[in-house]
PDB file of C-alpha atoms in Angstrom:
ATOM      1  CA  MET A   1     -71.718 -37.740  55.813  1.00 56.00           C
ATOM      2  CA  PRO A   2     -73.026 -36.977  59.339  1.00 57.00           C
ATOM      3  CA  GLU A   3     -71.119 -34.273  61.211  1.00 55.00           C
ATOM      4  CA  SER A   4     -70.117 -36.743  63.918  1.00 52.00           C
ATOM      5  CA  ASP A   5     -68.588 -39.063  61.319  1.00 53.00           C
ATOM      6  CA  LYS A   6     -66.666 -36.170  59.776  1.00 50.00           C
ATOM      7  CA  ARG A   7     -65.365 -35.209  63.182  1.00 50.00           C
ATOM      8  CA  HIS A   8     -64.422 -38.819  63.918  1.00 50.00           C
ATOM      9  CA  LYS A   9     -62.573 -39.094  60.601  1.00 48.00           C
ATOM     10  CA  SER A  10     -60.775 -35.809  61.215  1.00 47.00           C
ATOM     11  CA  ASP A  11     -59.713 -36.897  64.696  1.00 48.00           C
ATOM     12  CA  LYS A  12     -58.482 -40.204  63.328  1.00 47.00           C
ATOM     13  CA  GLU A  13     -56.370 -38.493  60.688  1.00 48.00           C
ATOM     14  CA  GLU A  14     -54.810 -36.241  63.295  1.00 49.00           C
ATOM     15  CA  ARG A  15     -53.836 -39.209  65.440  1.00 53.00           C
ATOM     16  CA  PHE A  16     -51.637 -40.676  62.715  1.00 46.00           C
ATOM     17  CA  PRO A  17     -49.364 -37.908  61.438  1.00 54.00           C
ATOM     18  CA  VAL A  18     -46.427 -38.756  59.248  1.00 64.00           C
ATOM     19  CA  TRP A  19     -43.337 -37.664  61.150  1.00 72.00           C
ATOM     20  CA  VAL A  20     -40.454 -36.473  59.038  1.00 75.00           C
ATOM     21  CA  LYS A  21     -37.335 -34.782  60.330  1.00 86.00           C
ATOM     22  CA  LYS A  22     -37.241 -31.064  59.652  1.00 87.00           C
ATOM     23  CA  SER A  23     -33.770 -31.414  58.130  1.00 88.00           C
ATOM     24  CA  VAL A  24     -35.082 -33.987  55.642  1.00 91.00           C
ATOM     25  CA  LEU A  25     -37.971 -31.731  54.623  1.00 93.00           C
ATOM     26  CA  GLU A  26     -35.608 -28.788  54.165  1.00 94.00           C
ATOM     27  CA  TYR A  27     -33.277 -30.943  52.068  1.00 97.00           C
ATOM     28  CA  GLU A  28     -36.117 -32.142  49.828  1.00 96.00           C
ATOM     29  CA  GLN A  29     -37.410 -28.592  49.376  1.00 96.00           C
ATOM     30  CA  GLU A  30     -33.986 -27.246  48.465  1.00 95.00           C
ATOM     31  CA  LEU A  31     -33.284 -30.178  46.154  1.00 97.00           C
ATOM     32  CA  LYS A  32     -36.560 -29.583  44.295  1.00 97.00           C
ATOM     33  CA  LYS A  33     -35.679 -25.906  43.720  1.00 96.00           C
ATOM     34  CA  LEU A  34     -32.250 -26.868  42.433  1.00 97.00           C
ATOM     35  CA  GLN A  35     -33.722 -29.542  40.147  1.00 98.00           C
ATOM     36  CA  ILE A  36     -35.991 -26.903  38.602  1.00 97.00           C
ATOM     37  CA  GLU A  37     -32.901 -24.802  37.919  1.00 98.00           C
ATOM     38  CA  LEU A  38     -31.188 -27.824  36.371  1.00 98.00           C
ATOM     39  CA  LEU A  39     -34.091 -28.101  33.923  1.00 98.00           C
ATOM     40  CA  LYS A  40     -33.628 -24.446  32.969  1.00 98.00           C
ATOM     41  CA  LEU A  41     -29.942 -25.109  32.480  1.00 98.00           C
ATOM     42  CA  GLN A  42     -30.684 -28.127  30.300  1.00 99.00           C
ATOM     43  CA  ASN A  43     -33.019 -26.062  28.107  1.00 98.00           C
ATOM     44  CA  HIS A  44     -30.263 -23.474  27.706  1.00 99.00           C
ATOM     45  CA  VAL A  45     -27.740 -26.179  26.789  1.00 99.00           C
ATOM     46  CA  LYS A  46     -30.125 -27.457  24.117  1.00 99.00           C
ATOM     47  CA  ASP A  47     -31.026 -24.008  22.755  1.00 99.00           C
ATOM     48  CA  LYS A  48     -27.399 -22.880  22.484  1.00 99.00           C
ATOM     49  CA  GLY A  49     -25.974 -26.214  21.355  1.00 99.00           C
ATOM     50  CA  LEU A  50     -23.617 -26.444  24.316  1.00 99.00           C
ATOM     51  CA  LYS A  51     -21.697 -29.621  25.151  1.00 99.00           C
ATOM     52  CA  VAL A  52     -21.433 -30.402  28.862  1.00 99.00           C
ATOM     53  CA  LEU A  53     -19.458 -33.271  30.370  1.00 99.00           C
ATOM     54  CA  VAL A  54     -19.582 -34.008  34.099  1.00 99.00           C
ATOM     55  CA  ILE A  55     -17.115 -36.554  35.488  1.00 99.00           C
ATOM     56  CA  PHE A  56     -17.707 -38.217  38.847  1.00 99.00           C
ATOM     57  CA  GLU A  57     -14.766 -39.941  40.492  1.00 99.00           C
ATOM     58  CA  GLY A  58     -13.965 -41.041  44.033  1.00 98.00           C
ATOM     59  CA  ARG A  59     -13.522 -44.013  46.283  1.00 97.00           C
ATOM     60  CA  ASP A  60     -16.082 -46.810  46.361  1.00 95.00           C
ATOM     61  CA  ALA A  61     -19.263 -45.886  48.268  1.00 96.00           C
ATOM     62  CA  ALA A  62     -18.405 -42.181  48.161  1.00 98.00           C
ATOM     63  CA  GLY A  63     -21.863 -41.187  46.902  1.00 98.00           C
ATOM     64  CA  LYS A  64     -21.245 -40.643  43.189  1.00 98.00           C
ATOM     65  CA  GLY A  65     -24.214 -42.645  41.932  1.00 97.00           C
ATOM     66  CA  GLY A  66     -26.670 -41.091  44.376  1.00 98.00           C
ATOM     67  CA  THR A  67     -25.644 -37.605  43.317  1.00 99.00           C
ATOM     68  CA  ILE A  68     -25.971 -38.437  39.622  1.00 99.00           C
ATOM     69  CA  LYS A  69     -29.432 -39.863  40.322  1.00 98.00           C
ATOM     70  CA  ARG A  70     -30.616 -36.624  41.968  1.00 99.00           C
ATOM     71  CA  ILE A  71     -29.145 -34.453  39.227  1.00 99.00           C
ATOM     72  CA  THR A  72     -30.721 -36.415  36.368  1.00 99.00           C
ATOM     73  CA  GLU A  73     -33.985 -37.347  38.107  1.00 98.00           C
ATOM     74  CA  HIS A  74     -36.115 -34.773  36.261  1.00 98.00           C
ATOM     75  CA  LEU A  75     -33.928 -33.966  33.262  1.00 99.00           C
ATOM     76  CA  ASN A  76     -35.171 -34.750  29.766  1.00 98.00           C
ATOM     77  CA  PRO A  77     -33.478 -38.076  28.890  1.00 98.00           C
ATOM     78  CA  ARG A  78     -33.241 -36.990  25.255  1.00 98.00           C
ATOM     79  CA  GLY A  79     -30.610 -34.457  26.225  1.00 98.00           C
ATOM     80  CA  ALA A  80     -28.963 -36.117  29.216  1.00 99.00           C
ATOM     81  CA  ARG A  81     -27.041 -39.392  29.354  1.00 98.00           C
ATOM     82  CA  ILE A  82     -25.318 -41.382  32.078  1.00 99.00           C
ATOM     83  CA  VAL A  83     -22.230 -43.333  31.045  1.00 99.00           C
ATOM     84  CA  ALA A  84     -21.084 -46.121  33.376  1.00 98.00           C
ATOM     85  CA  LEU A  85     -18.821 -48.425  31.402  1.00 98.00           C
ATOM     86  CA  ASP A  86     -18.035 -52.003  32.384  1.00 95.00           C
ATOM     87  CA  LYS A  87     -14.476 -53.307  32.358  1.00 94.00           C
ATOM     88  CA  PRO A  88     -12.917 -53.114  28.868  1.00 96.00           C
ATOM     89  CA  SER A  89     -13.532 -55.948  26.435  1.00 97.00           C
ATOM     90  CA  ASP A  90     -10.707 -57.903  24.838  1.00 97.00           C
ATOM     91  CA  VAL A  91     -11.011 -55.699  21.749  1.00 98.00           C
ATOM     92  CA  GLU A  92     -11.033 -52.469  23.780  1.00 97.00           C
ATOM     93  CA  LYS A  93      -7.881 -53.564  25.575  1.00 96.00           C
ATOM     94  CA  THR A  94      -6.063 -53.401  22.236  1.00 97.00           C
ATOM     95  CA  GLN A  95      -7.261 -49.859  21.476  1.00 98.00           C
ATOM     96  CA  TRP A  96      -5.940 -46.438  22.425  1.00 98.00           C
ATOM     97  CA  TYR A  97      -6.851 -46.126  26.099  1.00 98.00           C
ATOM     98  CA  PHE A  98      -9.141 -43.087  25.701  1.00 99.00           C
ATOM     99  CA  GLN A  99     -10.913 -44.509  22.638  1.00 98.00           C
ATOM    100  CA  ARG A 100     -13.853 -46.193  24.351  1.00 98.00           C
ATOM    101  CA  TYR A 101     -14.605 -43.011  26.295  1.00 99.00           C
ATOM    102  CA  VAL A 102     -14.397 -40.692  23.289  1.00 99.00           C
ATOM    103  CA  THR A 103     -17.402 -42.377  21.651  1.00 98.00           C
ATOM    104  CA  HIS A 104     -19.573 -41.278  24.604  1.00 99.00           C
ATOM    105  CA  LEU A 105     -18.596 -37.594  24.657  1.00 99.00           C
ATOM    106  CA  PRO A 106     -21.483 -35.090  24.416  1.00 99.00           C
ATOM    107  CA  SER A 107     -22.789 -33.775  21.130  1.00 99.00           C
ATOM    108  CA  ALA A 108     -24.260 -30.279  20.770  1.00 99.00           C
ATOM    109  CA  GLY A 109     -27.175 -29.784  23.174  1.00 99.00           C
ATOM    110  CA  GLU A 110     -26.226 -32.682  25.435  1.00 99.00           C
ATOM    111  CA  ILE A 111     -25.214 -33.101  29.064  1.00 99.00           C
ATOM    112  CA  VAL A 112     -23.318 -36.338  29.718  1.00 99.00           C
ATOM    113  CA  PHE A 113     -22.512 -37.718  33.160  1.00 99.00           C
ATOM    114  CA  PHE A 114     -19.624 -40.160  33.552  1.00 99.00           C
ATOM    115  CA  ASP A 115     -20.029 -42.430  36.578  1.00 98.00           C
ATOM    116  CA  ARG A 116     -16.297 -43.118  36.660  1.00 98.00           C
ATOM    117  CA  SER A 117     -14.260 -42.318  33.603  1.00 99.00           C
ATOM    118  CA  TRP A 118     -10.798 -42.566  32.068  1.00 99.00           C
ATOM    119  CA  TYR A 119      -9.515 -41.889  35.585  1.00 99.00           C
ATOM    120  CA  ASN A 120      -9.898 -45.597  36.314  1.00 98.00           C
ATOM    121  CA  ARG A 121      -6.316 -45.724  35.066  1.00 99.00           C
ATOM    122  CA  ALA A 122      -5.266 -43.322  37.813  1.00 99.00           C
ATOM    123  CA  GLY A 123      -7.100 -45.089  40.640  1.00 98.00           C
ATOM    124  CA  VAL A 124      -8.409 -48.630  40.731  1.00 96.00           C
ATOM    125  CA  GLU A 125      -6.254 -49.955  37.866  1.00 97.00           C
ATOM    126  CA  PRO A 126      -2.787 -49.187  39.289  1.00 98.00           C
ATOM    127  CA  VAL A 127      -3.842 -50.003  42.863  1.00 98.00           C
ATOM    128  CA  MET A 128      -5.383 -53.353  41.935  1.00 96.00           C
ATOM    129  CA  GLY A 129      -2.722 -54.231  39.367  1.00 96.00           C
ATOM    130  CA  PHE A 130      -5.077 -53.987  36.374  1.00 96.00           C
ATOM    131  CA  CYS A 131      -2.514 -51.947  34.434  1.00 98.00           C
ATOM    132  CA  THR A 132       1.274 -51.815  34.327  1.00 98.00           C
ATOM    133  CA  LYS A 133       3.366 -49.064  35.913  1.00 98.00           C
ATOM    134  CA  ALA A 134       4.292 -47.925  32.414  1.00 99.00           C
ATOM    135  CA  GLU A 135       0.618 -47.665  31.410  1.00 98.00           C
ATOM    136  CA  HIS A 136      -0.145 -45.714  34.577  1.00 99.00           C
ATOM    137  CA  LYS A 137       2.704 -43.289  33.898  1.00 99.00           C
ATOM    138  CA  GLU A 138       1.669 -42.928  30.255  1.00 99.00           C
ATOM    139  CA  PHE A 139      -1.814 -41.941  31.376  1.00 99.00           C
ATOM    140  CA  LEU A 140      -0.611 -39.373  33.911  1.00 99.00           C
ATOM    141  CA  ASP A 141       1.738 -37.880  31.325  1.00 99.00           C
ATOM    142  CA  HIS A 142      -0.997 -37.341  28.725  1.00 99.00           C
ATOM    143  CA  VAL A 143      -4.372 -36.901  30.474  1.00 99.00           C
ATOM    144  CA  ALA A 144      -3.980 -33.133  30.926  1.00 99.00           C
ATOM    145  CA  GLU A 145      -3.294 -32.667  27.212  1.00 99.00           C
ATOM    146  CA  PHE A 146      -6.254 -34.901  26.325  1.00 99.00           C
ATOM    147  CA  GLU A 147      -8.578 -32.782  28.469  1.00 99.00           C
ATOM    148  CA  ARG A 148      -7.136 -29.566  27.061  1.00 99.00           C
ATOM    149  CA  MET A 149      -8.174 -30.795  23.623  1.00 99.00           C
ATOM    150  CA  LEU A 150     -11.693 -31.568  24.877  1.00 99.00           C
ATOM    151  CA  VAL A 151     -12.144 -28.121  26.400  1.00 99.00           C
ATOM    152  CA  ASN A 152     -10.678 -26.383  23.343  1.00 99.00           C
ATOM    153  CA  SER A 153     -13.173 -28.290  21.185  1.00 99.00           C
ATOM    154  CA  GLY A 154     -16.009 -26.587  23.084  1.00 99.00           C
ATOM    155  CA  ILE A 155     -16.809 -29.108  25.817  1.00 99.00           C
ATOM    156  CA  ILE A 156     -17.683 -27.602  29.205  1.00 99.00           C
ATOM    157  CA  LEU A 157     -15.920 -29.995  31.569  1.00 99.00           C
ATOM    158  CA  PHE A 158     -16.636 -30.581  35.251  1.00 99.00           C
ATOM    159  CA  LYS A 159     -14.501 -32.979  37.306  1.00 99.00           C
ATOM    160  CA  PHE A 160     -15.802 -33.940  40.746  1.00 99.00           C
ATOM    161  CA  TYR A 161     -13.903 -36.207  43.124  1.00 99.00           C
ATOM    162  CA  PHE A 162     -16.131 -37.478  45.952  1.00 99.00           C
ATOM    163  CA  SER A 163     -14.031 -37.916  49.082  1.00 99.00           C
ATOM    164  CA  VAL A 164     -15.390 -40.195  51.811  1.00 98.00           C
ATOM    165  CA  SER A 165     -13.640 -40.977  55.096  1.00 98.00           C
ATOM    166  CA  LYS A 166     -12.388 -44.480  55.847  1.00 97.00           C
ATOM    167  CA  LYS A 167     -14.829 -44.857  58.750  1.00 97.00           C
ATOM    168  CA  GLU A 168     -17.827 -43.751  56.689  1.00 98.00           C
ATOM    169  CA  GLN A 169     -16.821 -45.992  53.788  1.00 97.00           C
ATOM    170  CA  ALA A 170     -16.721 -49.011  56.124  1.00 95.00           C
ATOM    171  CA  LYS A 171     -20.189 -48.107  57.415  1.00 95.00           C
ATOM    172  CA  ARG A 172     -21.596 -47.904  53.886  1.00 94.00           C
ATOM    173  CA  PHE A 173     -20.023 -51.220  52.876  1.00 92.00           C
ATOM    174  CA  LYS A 174     -21.746 -52.823  55.866  1.00 91.00           C
ATOM    175  CA  GLU A 175     -25.085 -51.348  54.762  1.00 90.00           C
ATOM    176  CA  ARG A 176     -24.578 -52.751  51.281  1.00 86.00           C
ATOM    177  CA  LYS A 177     -24.063 -56.233  52.671  1.00 82.00           C
ATOM    178  CA  THR A 178     -27.192 -56.173  54.846  1.00 83.00           C
ATOM    179  CA  ASP A 179     -29.611 -54.170  52.672  1.00 76.00           C
ATOM    180  CA  PRO A 180     -31.066 -56.266  49.799  1.00 75.00           C
ATOM    181  CA  LEU A 181     -31.773 -53.073  47.842  1.00 65.00           C
ATOM    182  CA  LYS A 182     -28.112 -52.060  47.965  1.00 72.00           C
ATOM    183  CA  GLN A 183     -26.408 -55.414  47.439  1.00 68.00           C
ATOM    184  CA  PHE A 184     -26.177 -54.848  43.677  1.00 69.00           C
ATOM    185  CA  LYS A 185     -23.630 -52.124  44.442  1.00 67.00           C
ATOM    186  CA  LEU A 186     -21.195 -54.612  45.955  1.00 71.00           C
ATOM    187  CA  SER A 187     -18.188 -55.505  43.839  1.00 74.00           C
ATOM    188  CA  PRO A 188     -15.043 -57.615  44.349  1.00 71.00           C
ATOM    189  CA  VAL A 189     -13.046 -54.372  44.490  1.00 75.00           C
ATOM    190  CA  ASP A 190     -15.036 -53.198  47.536  1.00 76.00           C
ATOM    191  CA  ALA A 191     -13.565 -55.949  49.691  1.00 74.00           C
ATOM    192  CA  SER A 192     -10.036 -54.596  49.310  1.00 89.00           C
ATOM    193  CA  SER A 193     -10.851 -50.865  49.426  1.00 92.00           C
ATOM    194  CA  GLN A 194     -10.347 -50.604  53.178  1.00 93.00           C
ATOM    195  CA  GLU A 195      -7.165 -52.698  53.197  1.00 94.00           C
ATOM    196  CA  LEU A 196      -5.677 -50.661  50.347  1.00 97.00           C
ATOM    197  CA  TRP A 197      -6.770 -47.291  51.714  1.00 97.00           C
ATOM    198  CA  ASP A 198      -3.255 -45.807  51.795  1.00 97.00           C
ATOM    199  CA  GLN A 199      -2.476 -47.013  48.275  1.00 98.00           C
ATOM    200  CA  TYR A 200      -5.647 -45.336  46.977  1.00 98.00           C
ATOM    201  CA  THR A 201      -4.658 -42.151  48.798  1.00 98.00           C
ATOM    202  CA  GLN A 202      -1.253 -42.159  47.091  1.00 98.00           C
ATOM    203  CA  ALA A 203      -2.890 -42.807  43.716  1.00 99.00           C
ATOM    204  CA  LYS A 204      -5.324 -39.941  44.314  1.00 99.00           C
ATOM    205  CA  TYR A 205      -2.440 -37.594  45.091  1.00 99.00           C
ATOM    206  CA  GLU A 206      -0.547 -38.544  41.928  1.00 99.00           C
ATOM    207  CA  MET A 207      -3.729 -38.176  39.872  1.00 99.00           C
ATOM    208  CA  LEU A 208      -4.486 -34.694  41.191  1.00 99.00           C
ATOM    209  CA  ARG A 209      -0.922 -33.510  40.657  1.00 99.00           C
ATOM    210  CA  ALA A 210      -1.001 -34.662  37.037  1.00 99.00           C
ATOM    211  CA  SER A 211      -4.502 -33.553  36.075  1.00 99.00           C
ATOM    212  CA  HIS A 212      -5.577 -30.558  38.172  1.00 99.00           C
ATOM    213  CA  THR A 213      -5.099 -27.766  35.652  1.00 99.00           C
ATOM    214  CA  GLY A 214      -6.448 -24.283  35.101  1.00 98.00           C
ATOM    215  CA  ILE A 215      -8.412 -25.392  32.060  1.00 98.00           C
ATOM    216  CA  ALA A 216      -9.763 -28.608  33.648  1.00 99.00           C
ATOM    217  CA  PRO A 217      -9.663 -28.243  37.442  1.00 99.00           C
ATOM    218  CA  TRP A 218     -10.758 -30.794  40.001  1.00 99.00           C
ATOM    219  CA  VAL A 219     -13.361 -30.026  42.645  1.00 99.00           C
ATOM    220  CA  ILE A 220     -13.194 -32.261  45.715  1.00 99.00           C
ATOM    221  CA  VAL A 221     -16.552 -32.992  47.354  1.00 99.00           C
ATOM    222  CA  ARG A 222     -16.457 -34.046  51.017  1.00 99.00           C
ATOM    223  CA  SER A 223     -19.200 -36.661  50.972  1.00 99.00           C
ATOM    224  CA  ASP A 224     -19.559 -38.154  54.453  1.00 99.00           C
ATOM    225  CA  ASN A 225     -22.862 -36.260  54.498  1.00 98.00           C
ATOM    226  CA  LYS A 226     -24.508 -37.425  51.277  1.00 98.00           C
ATOM    227  CA  LYS A 227     -27.271 -34.822  51.228  1.00 98.00           C
ATOM    228  CA  LYS A 228     -24.929 -31.867  51.679  1.00 98.00           C
ATOM    229  CA  ALA A 229     -22.586 -33.296  49.053  1.00 99.00           C
ATOM    230  CA  ARG A 230     -25.415 -33.571  46.516  1.00 99.00           C
ATOM    231  CA  LEU A 231     -26.725 -30.058  47.091  1.00 98.00           C
ATOM    232  CA  ASN A 232     -23.280 -28.474  46.929  1.00 98.00           C
ATOM    233  CA  CYS A 233     -22.369 -30.354  43.769  1.00 99.00           C
ATOM    234  CA  ILE A 234     -25.537 -29.165  42.013  1.00 99.00           C
ATOM    235  CA  LYS A 235     -24.948 -25.592  43.184  1.00 98.00           C
ATOM    236  CA  HIS A 236     -21.444 -25.637  41.731  1.00 98.00           C
ATOM    237  CA  ILE A 237     -22.760 -26.697  38.328  1.00 99.00           C
ATOM    238  CA  LEU A 238     -25.499 -24.052  38.352  1.00 98.00           C
ATOM    239  CA  THR A 239     -23.137 -21.236  39.299  1.00 97.00           C
ATOM    240  CA  SER A 240     -20.608 -22.221  36.628  1.00 98.00           C
ATOM    241  CA  ILE A 241     -22.888 -21.757  33.602  1.00 97.00           C
ATOM    242  CA  GLU A 242     -25.028 -18.700  32.958  1.00 96.00           C
ATOM    243  CA  TYR A 243     -28.547 -19.344  31.659  1.00 96.00           C
ATOM    244  CA  PRO A 244     -31.744 -17.257  31.255  1.00 94.00           C
ATOM    245  CA  THR A 245     -34.323 -16.833  34.043  1.00 92.00           C
ATOM    246  CA  LYS A 246     -31.908 -18.074  36.675  1.00 93.00           C
ATOM    247  CA  ASN A 247     -33.868 -17.812  39.911  1.00 88.00           C
ATOM    248  CA  PRO A 248     -32.108 -20.077  42.351  1.00 76.00           C
ATOM    249  CA  PRO A 249     -32.147 -20.250  46.111  1.00 72.00           C
ATOM    250  CA  ASP A 250     -28.847 -19.501  47.827  1.00 82.00           C
ATOM    251  CA  LEU A 251     -26.154 -20.994  45.584  1.00 93.00           C
ATOM    252  CA  THR A 252     -23.290 -20.400  47.977  1.00 95.00           C
ATOM    253  CA  THR A 253     -21.313 -23.612  48.382  1.00 97.00           C
ATOM    254  CA  SER A 254     -19.784 -24.710  51.668  1.00 97.00           C
ATOM    255  CA  LYS A 255     -16.004 -24.490  51.934  1.00 96.00           C
ATOM    256  CA  LYS A 256     -16.206 -27.477  54.277  1.00 97.00           C
ATOM    257  CA  ILE A 257     -17.784 -29.551  51.511  1.00 98.00           C
ATOM    258  CA  MET A 258     -16.257 -28.184  48.296  1.00 99.00           C
ATOM    259  CA  VAL A 259     -12.473 -27.959  48.007  1.00 98.00           C
ATOM    260  CA  TRP A 260     -10.452 -27.024  44.932  1.00 98.00           C
ATOM    261  CA  GLY A 261      -7.954 -29.592  43.716  1.00 99.00           C
ATOM    262  CA  GLY A 262      -4.940 -27.412  44.501  1.00 98.00           C
ATOM    263  CA  GLU A 263      -5.914 -27.167  48.147  1.00 98.00           C
ATOM    264  CA  GLU A 264      -6.468 -30.919  48.304  1.00 99.00           C
ATOM    265  CA  ILE A 265      -3.010 -31.535  46.849  1.00 99.00           C
ATOM    266  CA  ASN A 266      -1.486 -29.463  49.655  1.00 98.00           C
ATOM    267  CA  LEU A 267      -3.491 -31.335  52.291  1.00 98.00           C
ATOM    268  CA  LEU A 268      -2.435 -34.692  50.852  1.00 98.00           C
ATOM    269  CA  GLU A 269       1.223 -33.666  50.713  1.00 98.00           C
ATOM    270  CA  THR A 270       1.108 -32.804  54.407  1.00 96.00           C
ATOM    271  CA  ALA A 271      -0.667 -36.042  55.326  1.00 95.00           C
ATOM    272  CA  LEU A 272       1.625 -38.244  53.236  1.00 94.00           C
ATOM    273  CA  SER A 273       4.788 -36.607  54.575  1.00 92.00           C
ATOM    274  CA  LYS A 274       3.652 -37.285  58.144  1.00 87.00           C
ATOM    275  CA  LYS A 275       3.113 -40.963  57.314  1.00 84.00           C
ATOM    276  CA  GLN A 276       6.635 -41.253  55.930  1.00 81.00           C
ATOM    277  CA  LYS A 277       8.211 -39.947  59.142  1.00 71.00           C
TER     278      LYS A 277
END
């Protein structure tokens, strides 16, 4: 190629740079490093025969699915599963409530991610009238004991509740309606989520009070900023399990993003008491 043509090609390439925000580049770089660490963790889980269960709960459009996607993106699918169950069948409705979830619990060497879980009975079901008050109470009375049995059987249990603000949730619902690639996420329940905001808040409070325990604690993830929520969630997992050749970037989580369940209970008690006055 003549030198002039090379120079012309070089000039042309320089005229059309791909502009990406610095914050986006930094996020992608940090995410990649964390995903490499997740692979190391997965290898350790397989080698040691560990059983890891990660539960993702939260309001609609809180960012649960996006976080699960980034966590599992490069994991070996033979040792990692995502469980996102549909509404119970007629047969399942006649069974012990926890039964359909038990069949999906991790075996030795597995990491299982629940995109919503048995906590449907503490959130959407009582708020939307999909269960009776007695069934709701029965669940709250026994869920802590159920999880104690899981942990005592050797399951390493993580419980994340993604907390999105009412304003941000409304914004994301609007995006789902207008973006063809996101419309599959829309559900009939979404339409009432904003109207029933206070009822969901009350249900969340009752759920945390009944199920935030020392053996199976909740971690609240402030998720108005999706990218920060994802990174902090991954960091929490990586810092909670020791594995060989751990060589992570800074794994310090933000106290503005990650909140322990006990602190959230106190915040909710204050907020709910103000509403009652």
